[in-house]
Amino acid sequence: DAGVIQSPRHEVTEMGQEVTLRCKPISGHNSLFWYRQTMMRGLELLIYFNNNVPIDDSGMPEDRFSAKMPNASFSTLKIQPSEPRDSAVYFCASIPPGTSSNEQFFGPGTRLTVL
Amino acid sequence: QKEVEQNSGPLSVPEGAIASLNCTYSDRGSQSFFWYRQYSGKSPELIMSIYSNGDKEDGRFTAQLNKASQYVSLLIRDSQPSDSATYLCAVRVRGSARQLTFGSGTQLTVLP
C-alpha cells in the first residue's frame, strides 16, 4: 500500500508568492495532520482534520496560512503571501479510524525555501 | 515551560553501549506517550508507545514511564550505528483522541 503522499517534495519560491502544498492520506484514514518542522521550533502542529472537518487550527501561524480538505483523499496547505520565515519542512500525517489507533503515519515532507 | 521537553543533545555513545534518552512533560493528566525516530532528511516513524507506569520492552528498545515524576525515557541497548537519528518524544493532548505534542528531539549518534 502507498503511504502518505506529499507534493511537491521541494519548493523554492520568492517572498510574496503563493505556495500550495498537497497531501494524499493513506486510503481509509480519517484523520489528517499538517505539521511544520524547523531547527528552532521543532515539530509543530498547524492544523488537524477529522473526517474532513478542521478540528483544531490553533497552530496556524497567521492569516497567511490556510488549509482545506475537500474530500477524504486530499488536503492542501496554502501560504499567501509567503515569507522567508516560512522556510521549513512541512509534514502531513494521517491516522486510521478507531480509538485504538495510535500511530501517526507521516508523509515524506515538503521542504519549502522562501527567498 | 514547554509542554514536552527533551535535551537536544547531541548525545554520542559507542557502539554496543546503552543509549538513554529522556523526556519530561508538563500536563500531569497526560496518559499516552510515544517515541518517534527520525533519520536525517526523513519523516518521523513510531518506534514505541507506553501508557502505564513502569517499563515496556520491544527488542533492544525499552520505554520507561513515571507519571508521578512526569518523566518518560527510552533506552536503546546494544546501540548500533544504524540507531543514529533524532528521537522525538510525543505526548497525547489531554481530551483529544488523536493530537500529539512533540518535543524538540534528541539527536543520537552511535559511534562505530
mmCIF file of C-alpha atoms in Angstrom:
data_model
loop_
_atom_site.group_PDB
_atom_site.id
_atom_site.type_symbol
_atom_site.label_atom_id
_atom_site.label_comp_id
_atom_site.label_asym_id
_atom_site.label_seq_id
_atom_site.Cartn_x
_atom_site.Cartn_y
_atom_site.Cartn_z
ATOM 1 C CA ASP A 1 0.000 0.000 0.000
ATOM 2 C CA ALA A 2 1.126 3.529 -0.694
ATOM 3 C CA GLY A 3 1.926 5.645 2.295
ATOM 4 C CA VAL A 4 1.033 9.286 2.769
ATOM 5 C CA ILE A 5 1.877 11.160 -0.408
ATOM 6 C CA GLN A 6 3.016 14.773 -0.419
ATOM 7 C CA SER A 7 3.836 17.080 -3.271
ATOM 8 C CA PRO A 8 5.955 18.809 -4.178
ATOM 9 C CA ARG A 9 8.920 17.316 -2.313
ATOM 10 C CA HIS A 10 10.880 20.523 -2.676
ATOM 11 C CA GLU A 11 9.668 24.037 -3.339
ATOM 12 C CA VAL A 12 11.752 27.156 -3.772
ATOM 13 C CA THR A 13 9.875 30.392 -4.167
ATOM 14 C CA GLU A 14 10.319 34.082 -3.719
ATOM 15 C CA MET A 15 8.890 36.145 -0.909
ATOM 16 C CA GLY A 16 5.366 37.255 -1.646
ATOM 17 C CA GLN A 17 4.478 34.318 -3.863
ATOM 18 C CA GLU A 18 1.656 31.898 -3.133
ATOM 19 C CA VAL A 19 2.658 28.385 -2.162
ATOM 20 C CA THR A 20 0.371 25.358 -2.180
ATOM 21 C CA LEU A 21 1.385 22.094 -0.552
ATOM 22 C CA ARG A 22 -0.582 18.920 -1.220
ATOM 23 C CA CYS A 23 -1.231 15.765 0.735
ATOM 24 C CA LYS A 24 -2.941 12.482 -0.004
ATOM 25 C CA PRO A 25 -3.517 10.474 3.197
ATOM 26 C CA ILE A 26 -3.440 6.705 3.345
ATOM 27 C CA SER A 27 -6.670 5.264 1.981
ATOM 28 C CA GLY A 28 -9.160 4.643 4.782
ATOM 29 C CA HIS A 29 -7.516 7.014 7.219
ATOM 30 C CA ASN A 30 -9.915 9.633 8.544
ATOM 31 C CA SER A 31 -7.659 11.995 10.491
ATOM 32 C CA LEU A 32 -5.091 14.242 8.849
ATOM 33 C CA PHE A 33 -2.479 16.482 10.398
ATOM 34 C CA TRP A 34 -0.280 19.227 8.966
ATOM 35 C CA TYR A 35 2.995 19.864 10.811
ATOM 36 C CA ARG A 36 5.866 22.282 10.308
ATOM 37 C CA GLN A 37 9.411 21.371 11.381
ATOM 38 C CA THR A 38 12.298 23.771 11.894
ATOM 39 C CA MET A 39 15.518 23.513 13.833
ATOM 40 C CA MET A 40 14.453 26.321 16.139
ATOM 41 C CA ARG A 41 10.881 25.270 16.909
ATOM 42 C CA GLY A 42 10.882 21.525 16.289
ATOM 43 C CA LEU A 43 7.772 19.755 15.030
ATOM 44 C CA GLU A 44 4.689 21.950 15.414
ATOM 45 C CA LEU A 45 1.096 21.003 14.679
ATOM 46 C CA LEU A 46 -0.529 23.503 12.338
ATOM 47 C CA ILE A 47 -3.987 22.011 11.836
ATOM 48 C CA TYR A 48 -5.819 18.749 12.359
ATOM 49 C CA PHE A 49 -8.777 17.406 10.354
ATOM 50 C CA ASN A 50 -11.108 14.607 11.372
ATOM 51 C CA ASN A 51 -13.485 13.267 8.727
ATOM 52 C CA ASN A 52 -12.533 16.234 6.513
ATOM 53 C CA VAL A 53 -13.568 18.764 9.175
ATOM 54 C CA PRO A 54 -10.969 21.051 10.772
ATOM 55 C CA ILE A 55 -10.881 20.242 14.490
ATOM 56 C CA ASP A 56 -8.013 22.363 15.729
ATOM 57 C CA ASP A 57 -6.327 25.108 13.737
ATOM 58 C CA SER A 58 -4.829 26.930 16.708
ATOM 59 C CA GLY A 59 -1.357 26.166 15.426
ATOM 60 C CA MET A 60 -1.836 28.025 12.153
ATOM 61 C CA PRO A 61 0.603 30.912 12.484
ATOM 62 C CA GLU A 62 -1.486 33.674 10.953
ATOM 63 C CA ASP A 63 -3.993 34.508 8.275
ATOM 64 C CA ARG A 64 -1.435 33.939 5.556
ATOM 65 C CA PHE A 65 -1.861 30.206 6.181
ATOM 66 C CA SER A 66 -4.966 28.295 5.163
ATOM 67 C CA ALA A 67 -5.763 24.603 4.865
ATOM 68 C CA LYS A 68 -8.558 22.679 3.211
ATOM 69 C CA MET A 69 -9.654 19.094 2.995
ATOM 70 C CA PRO A 70 -12.324 18.891 0.292
ATOM 71 C CA ASN A 71 -12.534 15.105 0.483
ATOM 72 C CA ALA A 72 -11.110 12.148 2.358
ATOM 73 C CA SER A 73 -8.239 11.679 -0.053
ATOM 74 C CA PHE A 74 -6.841 15.165 -0.480
ATOM 75 C CA SER A 75 -5.733 18.160 1.546
ATOM 76 C CA THR A 76 -3.919 21.383 0.767
ATOM 77 C CA LEU A 77 -1.941 23.857 2.846
ATOM 78 C CA LYS A 78 -1.633 27.282 1.266
ATOM 79 C CA ILE A 79 0.623 30.150 2.222
ATOM 80 C CA GLN A 80 -0.178 33.513 0.690
ATOM 81 C CA PRO A 81 1.926 35.615 0.654
ATOM 82 C CA SER A 82 4.945 33.550 1.609
ATOM 83 C CA GLU A 83 7.773 34.982 3.731
ATOM 84 C CA PRO A 84 11.357 33.790 4.363
ATOM 85 C CA ARG A 85 10.403 32.760 7.918
ATOM 86 C CA ASP A 86 8.021 30.200 6.438
ATOM 87 C CA SER A 87 11.015 28.192 5.243
ATOM 88 C CA ALA A 88 10.682 24.773 6.877
ATOM 89 C CA VAL A 89 9.815 21.161 6.210
ATOM 90 C CA TYR A 90 6.059 20.643 6.140
ATOM 91 C CA PHE A 91 4.792 17.172 7.001
ATOM 92 C CA CYS A 92 1.386 15.672 6.521
ATOM 93 C CA ALA A 93 0.361 12.690 8.671
ATOM 94 C CA SER A 94 -2.727 10.505 8.845
ATOM 95 C CA ILE A 95 -4.353 8.076 11.266
ATOM 96 C CA PRO A 96 -6.971 5.370 10.641
ATOM 97 C CA PRO A 97 -10.337 5.473 12.429
ATOM 98 C CA GLY A 98 -10.753 3.896 15.861
ATOM 99 C CA THR A 99 -9.637 4.947 19.312
ATOM 100 C CA SER A 100 -7.063 2.185 19.409
ATOM 101 C CA SER A 101 -5.166 3.786 16.558
ATOM 102 C CA ASN A 102 -2.118 5.484 17.989
ATOM 103 C CA GLU A 103 0.420 5.723 15.218
ATOM 104 C CA GLN A 104 0.551 8.791 13.033
ATOM 105 C CA PHE A 105 1.838 7.862 9.591
ATOM 106 C CA PHE A 106 3.942 10.669 8.200
ATOM 107 C CA GLY A 107 4.470 11.586 4.590
ATOM 108 C CA PRO A 108 7.956 12.325 3.237
ATOM 109 C CA GLY A 109 7.525 16.055 3.748
ATOM 110 C CA THR A 110 7.826 19.137 1.562
ATOM 111 C CA ARG A 111 10.967 21.187 2.022
ATOM 112 C CA LEU A 112 9.965 24.807 1.447
ATOM 113 C CA THR A 113 12.502 27.558 0.891
ATOM 114 C CA VAL A 114 11.273 31.119 0.614
ATOM 115 C CA LEU A 115 13.920 33.505 -0.698
ATOM 116 C CA GLN B 1 7.726 25.929 30.266
ATOM 117 C CA LYS B 2 7.448 23.810 27.144
ATOM 118 C CA GLU B 3 4.788 21.127 27.230
ATOM 119 C CA VAL B 4 7.254 18.406 26.268
ATOM 120 C CA GLU B 5 10.947 18.885 26.934
ATOM 121 C CA GLN B 6 13.926 16.906 25.740
ATOM 122 C CA ASN B 7 17.647 17.506 25.837
ATOM 123 C CA SER B 8 18.539 18.408 22.291
ATOM 124 C CA GLY B 9 21.909 16.704 22.515
ATOM 125 C CA PRO B 10 23.787 15.717 20.582
ATOM 126 C CA LEU B 11 24.203 12.500 22.531
ATOM 127 C CA SER B 12 27.056 10.284 21.469
ATOM 128 C CA VAL B 13 27.503 6.689 22.616
ATOM 129 C CA PRO B 14 29.898 3.974 21.442
ATOM 130 C CA GLU B 15 28.567 1.007 19.532
ATOM 131 C CA GLY B 16 27.254 -1.652 21.878
ATOM 132 C CA ALA B 17 26.531 0.760 24.733
ATOM 133 C CA ILE B 18 23.169 1.702 26.199
ATOM 134 C CA ALA B 19 21.729 4.985 24.969
ATOM 135 C CA SER B 20 19.383 6.750 27.382
ATOM 136 C CA LEU B 21 17.005 9.385 26.090
ATOM 137 C CA ASN B 22 14.883 11.441 28.447
ATOM 138 C CA CYS B 23 11.691 13.443 28.224
ATOM 139 C CA THR B 24 9.591 15.415 30.690
ATOM 140 C CA TYR B 25 6.069 16.719 30.199
ATOM 141 C CA SER B 26 4.078 19.424 31.899
ATOM 142 C CA ASP B 27 0.492 18.113 31.907
ATOM 143 C CA ARG B 28 0.096 15.784 34.883
ATOM 144 C CA GLY B 29 -3.077 14.380 33.358
ATOM 145 C CA SER B 30 -1.341 13.054 30.242
ATOM 146 C CA GLN B 31 -1.955 9.351 29.680
ATOM 147 C CA SER B 32 -0.306 8.316 26.416
ATOM 148 C CA PHE B 33 3.312 8.646 25.414
ATOM 149 C CA PHE B 34 5.212 7.845 22.248
ATOM 150 C CA TRP B 35 8.733 7.739 20.908
ATOM 151 C CA TYR B 36 9.322 8.509 17.241
ATOM 152 C CA ARG B 37 12.610 8.086 15.400
ATOM 153 C CA GLN B 38 13.583 10.460 12.598
ATOM 154 C CA TYR B 39 16.540 9.805 10.376
ATOM 155 C CA SER B 40 18.186 12.830 8.822
ATOM 156 C CA GLY B 41 16.127 14.085 5.905
ATOM 157 C CA LYS B 42 13.335 11.605 6.566
ATOM 158 C CA SER B 43 9.970 11.671 8.284
ATOM 159 C CA PRO B 44 9.259 10.552 11.856
ATOM 160 C CA GLU B 45 8.276 6.938 12.458
ATOM 161 C CA LEU B 46 6.766 5.435 15.603
ATOM 162 C CA ILE B 47 9.005 3.023 17.499
ATOM 163 C CA MET B 48 7.418 2.758 20.962
ATOM 164 C CA SER B 49 4.267 3.674 22.832
ATOM 165 C CA ILE B 50 3.655 3.442 26.581
ATOM 166 C CA TYR B 51 0.591 4.107 28.693
ATOM 167 C CA SER B 52 1.245 2.619 32.144
ATOM 168 C CA ASN B 53 3.879 3.306 34.753
ATOM 169 C CA GLY B 54 6.886 1.053 34.510
ATOM 170 C CA ASP B 55 8.866 -0.458 31.683
ATOM 171 C CA LYS B 56 7.833 -1.691 28.254
ATOM 172 C CA GLU B 57 10.332 -3.660 26.234
ATOM 173 C CA ASP B 58 10.434 -4.253 22.484
ATOM 174 C CA GLY B 59 13.601 -5.861 21.227
ATOM 175 C CA ARG B 60 16.534 -3.608 22.006
ATOM 176 C CA PHE B 61 14.208 -0.747 23.000
ATOM 177 C CA THR B 62 12.752 -0.134 26.460
ATOM 178 C CA ALA B 63 10.375 2.697 27.246
ATOM 179 C CA GLN B 64 10.042 3.754 30.865
ATOM 180 C CA LEU B 65 7.225 5.857 32.291
ATOM 181 C CA ASN B 66 6.924 7.548 35.671
ATOM 182 C CA LYS B 67 3.733 9.591 35.798
ATOM 183 C CA ALA B 68 4.394 10.869 39.315
ATOM 184 C CA SER B 69 7.609 12.469 38.113
ATOM 185 C CA GLN B 70 6.128 13.305 34.683
ATOM 186 C CA TYR B 71 9.041 11.596 33.068
ATOM 187 C CA VAL B 72 9.364 9.180 30.165
ATOM 188 C CA SER B 73 12.553 7.698 28.825
ATOM 189 C CA LEU B 74 13.791 5.455 26.040
ATOM 190 C CA LEU B 75 16.676 3.052 26.487
ATOM 191 C CA ILE B 76 18.397 1.537 23.482
ATOM 192 C CA ARG B 77 20.501 -1.492 24.375
ATOM 193 C CA ASP B 78 23.421 -2.697 22.256
ATOM 194 C CA SER B 79 23.344 0.563 20.291
ATOM 195 C CA GLN B 80 24.178 0.271 16.600
ATOM 196 C CA PRO B 81 25.357 2.951 14.155
ATOM 197 C CA SER B 82 22.002 2.464 12.417
ATOM 198 C CA ASP B 83 20.332 3.830 15.563
ATOM 199 C CA SER B 84 21.883 7.242 14.852
ATOM 200 C CA ALA B 85 18.881 9.529 14.415
ATOM 201 C CA THR B 86 16.816 12.148 16.194
ATOM 202 C CA TYR B 87 14.383 10.724 18.733
ATOM 203 C CA LEU B 88 11.171 12.634 19.303
ATOM 204 C CA CYS B 89 9.109 12.254 22.453
ATOM 205 C CA ALA B 90 5.381 12.816 21.937
ATOM 206 C CA VAL B 91 2.527 13.134 24.412
ATOM 207 C CA ARG B 92 -1.149 12.796 23.537
ATOM 208 C CA VAL B 93 -3.042 16.022 24.198
ATOM 209 C CA ARG B 94 -5.445 15.545 27.088
ATOM 210 C CA GLY B 95 -9.015 15.419 25.854
ATOM 211 C CA SER B 96 -8.013 14.535 22.324
ATOM 212 C CA ALA B 97 -8.054 11.041 20.902
ATOM 213 C CA ARG B 98 -5.637 11.963 18.161
ATOM 214 C CA GLN B 99 -3.494 15.023 18.769
ATOM 215 C CA LEU B 100 0.108 14.784 19.879
ATOM 216 C CA THR B 101 2.519 17.364 21.221
ATOM 217 C CA PHE B 102 6.101 16.658 20.228
ATOM 218 C CA GLY B 103 9.317 17.508 21.991
ATOM 219 C CA SER B 104 12.110 19.110 20.035
ATOM 220 C CA GLY B 105 14.009 15.829 19.805
ATOM 221 C CA THR B 106 17.344 14.436 20.936
ATOM 222 C CA GLN B 107 19.982 13.782 18.312
ATOM 223 C CA LEU B 108 21.740 10.461 18.947
ATOM 224 C CA THR B 109 24.994 9.416 17.317
ATOM 225 C CA VAL B 110 26.285 5.873 17.790
ATOM 226 C CA LEU B 111 29.997 5.764 17.119
ATOM 227 C CA PRO B 112 31.419 2.630 15.448
#
